[in-house]
């Protein structure tokens, strides 16, 4: 065991001592130790964290717990026992000051002891999404203070964090100190919360008002008078107040505080439409000529609205502009081991793919950092509860039809407490565009009424009762749909389907099933003996569902029917990539082509909680999958797209301004001979998809090349398709929640039958950028060339931002591709090909 002590006396010696100053910046308690009750072994812990994460990082779970079947072999028994976190600190407080101890999240049952005094007991202290604050002034010592938190895991029926059937269950059910812990030293008044509500009318763009809410707690037993000081953007307003003992909720508007009216405000936009402008506001309480407490919050000024169309499609409007929501579904790392660095990278990936939204099904994260990333980078965030609490198999409480599992008084009370604290936690983030109180279900009427009391008091963003197409008493119709698919469908499905997951309305979670990682990542998660021929490790790293999507059998059958049976691992993975790229690209492209009939599309999923083969646009090791590059190609601001239903080329434009240029269309037969070339003028208005060219009917398969040209004739964007003679045949009547069966597959063997093409590759390095020049010197189309930047151990380097990847080259064509990395990163560029050789 690493970092393990055997004597209890050594525990106190090893604990870090920290000092809180009188200036009253919160003292964050980060460095702790952890041990299991009755066990002398002690581990270092950095809070917030989970017990499982500590043991993982300390090597106590063995060699790479996520490799092969290792995770499933871990002894789960110790995670059913209580575990204790301990730390020490020093703090100074003057006479009359209060020392407050705050826990943002404890998972799940907690006994909290400070200097031998129990300040909370597990029989009354449970629940993961509750913020807890204790006035510990009577228990504070002048010297070293000792704090311990003993935790027990969530039990069957508890409303806990959950990964549902997407992944294995988390060790210890995510037991741990899963939010920040900090001390505050204040005088008689504590500022517990500040909310800034922007009122912005896009039709009057040079004006904005702010409504400020604050919760001030008078910790004394008598009324206290003083001033609330509001400061932002060089403005300072002082408001006299008298506070009764206990909590006081106050609100200020521009009619009372003139500084809250702004002329020419800076407006928050998503990254693709403008600048995500942010403000900081400091609110302080001054009593007896000195500051008692202060709170600084960040916020943005923008308008977010939604309507539900007569067809029950929810349309969001950002600053008055209709927006097609394009995003992915987020999950935390299985043991909550994400870092600020990993979170920041993932937010950058979303932007690099051209998407504008992350859906958080659950209130993920150990702190607000991922939501801060969305704010600063200009991403929209959909937040709300997970389906974890809606299915008895996962939650443990009995289901009530239509309402899930939260139906008894105790669980309703806990859900309401969760909702209150999380609405307050997230309300200042301009990225958050809605709150979903249900995923697959809706809350019962009693519960929804209590939710709405909180929501109407603190929130202003659209309320959505469910991610599924159902209605509730207070929310009306959700305006959403959740009809699948979650398993493979062909590219044409998204254009043809009109009743399930196809390109209409707002699809809150859907995808094409397996998004297999690139081979270097596969080698990090699957044992060599199981890698090829496919062995049991593949199934262990699919979903944890007991009924579907739990093996590679489906993708193998689709692949064989479409491309022919693979003879090697390289062929299997390459063909899986081709299926993934084409189908995922078409999913996003179809929703763009059909806007505004289509209003939103969320890829299920964005990321993976552990090394997985399913539902991910980048893998657990942060390496992009084929779905990543398919999404990136589909979501360029202005793009040419092949519409499978109409056999025509569409142009789409989601940039801030209209576009003028030309479209160049080339069609090649299966032997790579050019059979059609056309160039047409292009005028694409914002948010107005337009058909620019109808292709002739075909009886043979073809390759289609699309190039969007600037006015000067340079290529701005391109796209490339392999189009079979006939599309897939679907059994629409057998559509289920997870797929629509294909009874006759499109014949794509013309792609596997491509003869060898010859490529040359040149690589240059300039600072933090690799420049790769690929030239097809042959008369044959070179299909699906995958560029990989590898480290010395053969692993994909991440992040490595490629300008394009999984690219095809026409006969005689040259493409210059760039790969941006950190300056200190050095790797080797390798090329994985479909039908090409390097000269």
XYZ file of N, CA, C and O in Angstrom, residues 514 516 534-535 538-539 542 550-557 572 613-614:
72
model
N -22.544 2.090 -30.105
C -21.117 1.933 -29.860
C -20.329 3.034 -30.554
O -20.445 3.236 -31.753
N -16.693 3.220 -30.637
C -15.495 2.475 -30.248
C -14.267 3.382 -30.277
O -14.041 4.106 -31.251
N -12.447 -11.029 -30.593
C -13.158 -10.324 -29.532
C -13.489 -11.276 -28.388
O -14.070 -12.349 -28.597
N -13.099 -10.875 -27.165
C -13.340 -11.682 -25.974
C -14.248 -10.991 -24.988
O -14.857 -9.947 -25.273
N -14.619 -7.053 -23.975
C -15.422 -6.118 -24.766
C -16.797 -5.927 -24.131
O -17.275 -4.800 -23.992
N -17.426 -7.000 -23.738
C -18.762 -6.898 -23.140
C -18.715 -6.227 -21.780
O -19.621 -5.467 -21.415
N -18.969 -2.542 -22.251
C -20.160 -1.945 -22.861
C -20.998 -1.340 -21.738
O -20.478 -1.046 -20.670
N -25.153 -4.447 -24.176
C -24.179 -4.966 -23.225
C -23.145 -5.887 -23.864
O -22.465 -6.637 -23.179
N -23.051 -5.837 -25.210
C -22.030 -6.612 -25.919
C -21.805 -5.986 -27.284
O -22.637 -5.199 -27.761
N -20.698 -6.352 -27.948
C -20.441 -5.827 -29.293
C -21.158 -6.603 -30.392
O -20.892 -6.379 -31.578
N -22.073 -7.500 -30.035
C -22.718 -8.361 -31.032
C -23.469 -7.547 -32.073
O -23.440 -7.867 -33.270
N -24.167 -6.477 -31.635
C -24.967 -5.694 -32.579
C -24.071 -5.009 -33.612
O -24.328 -5.072 -34.817
N -23.021 -4.350 -33.158
C -22.177 -3.631 -34.114
C -21.468 -4.609 -35.048
O -21.255 -4.322 -36.230
N -21.111 -5.784 -34.539
C -20.462 -6.784 -35.384
C -21.409 -7.265 -36.482
O -21.007 -7.438 -37.636
N -22.690 -7.456 -36.123
C -23.668 -7.904 -37.113
C -23.929 -6.823 -38.159
O -24.016 -7.106 -39.357
N -11.838 -4.502 -38.150
C -13.035 -4.393 -37.300
C -13.185 -2.969 -36.780
O -14.261 -2.362 -36.885
N -16.955 1.344 -24.405
C -17.087 1.204 -25.855
C -18.352 1.883 -26.369
O -18.537 1.996 -27.578
N -19.209 2.316 -25.459
C -20.514 2.860 -25.834
C -20.608 4.341 -25.491
O -20.039 4.819 -24.504
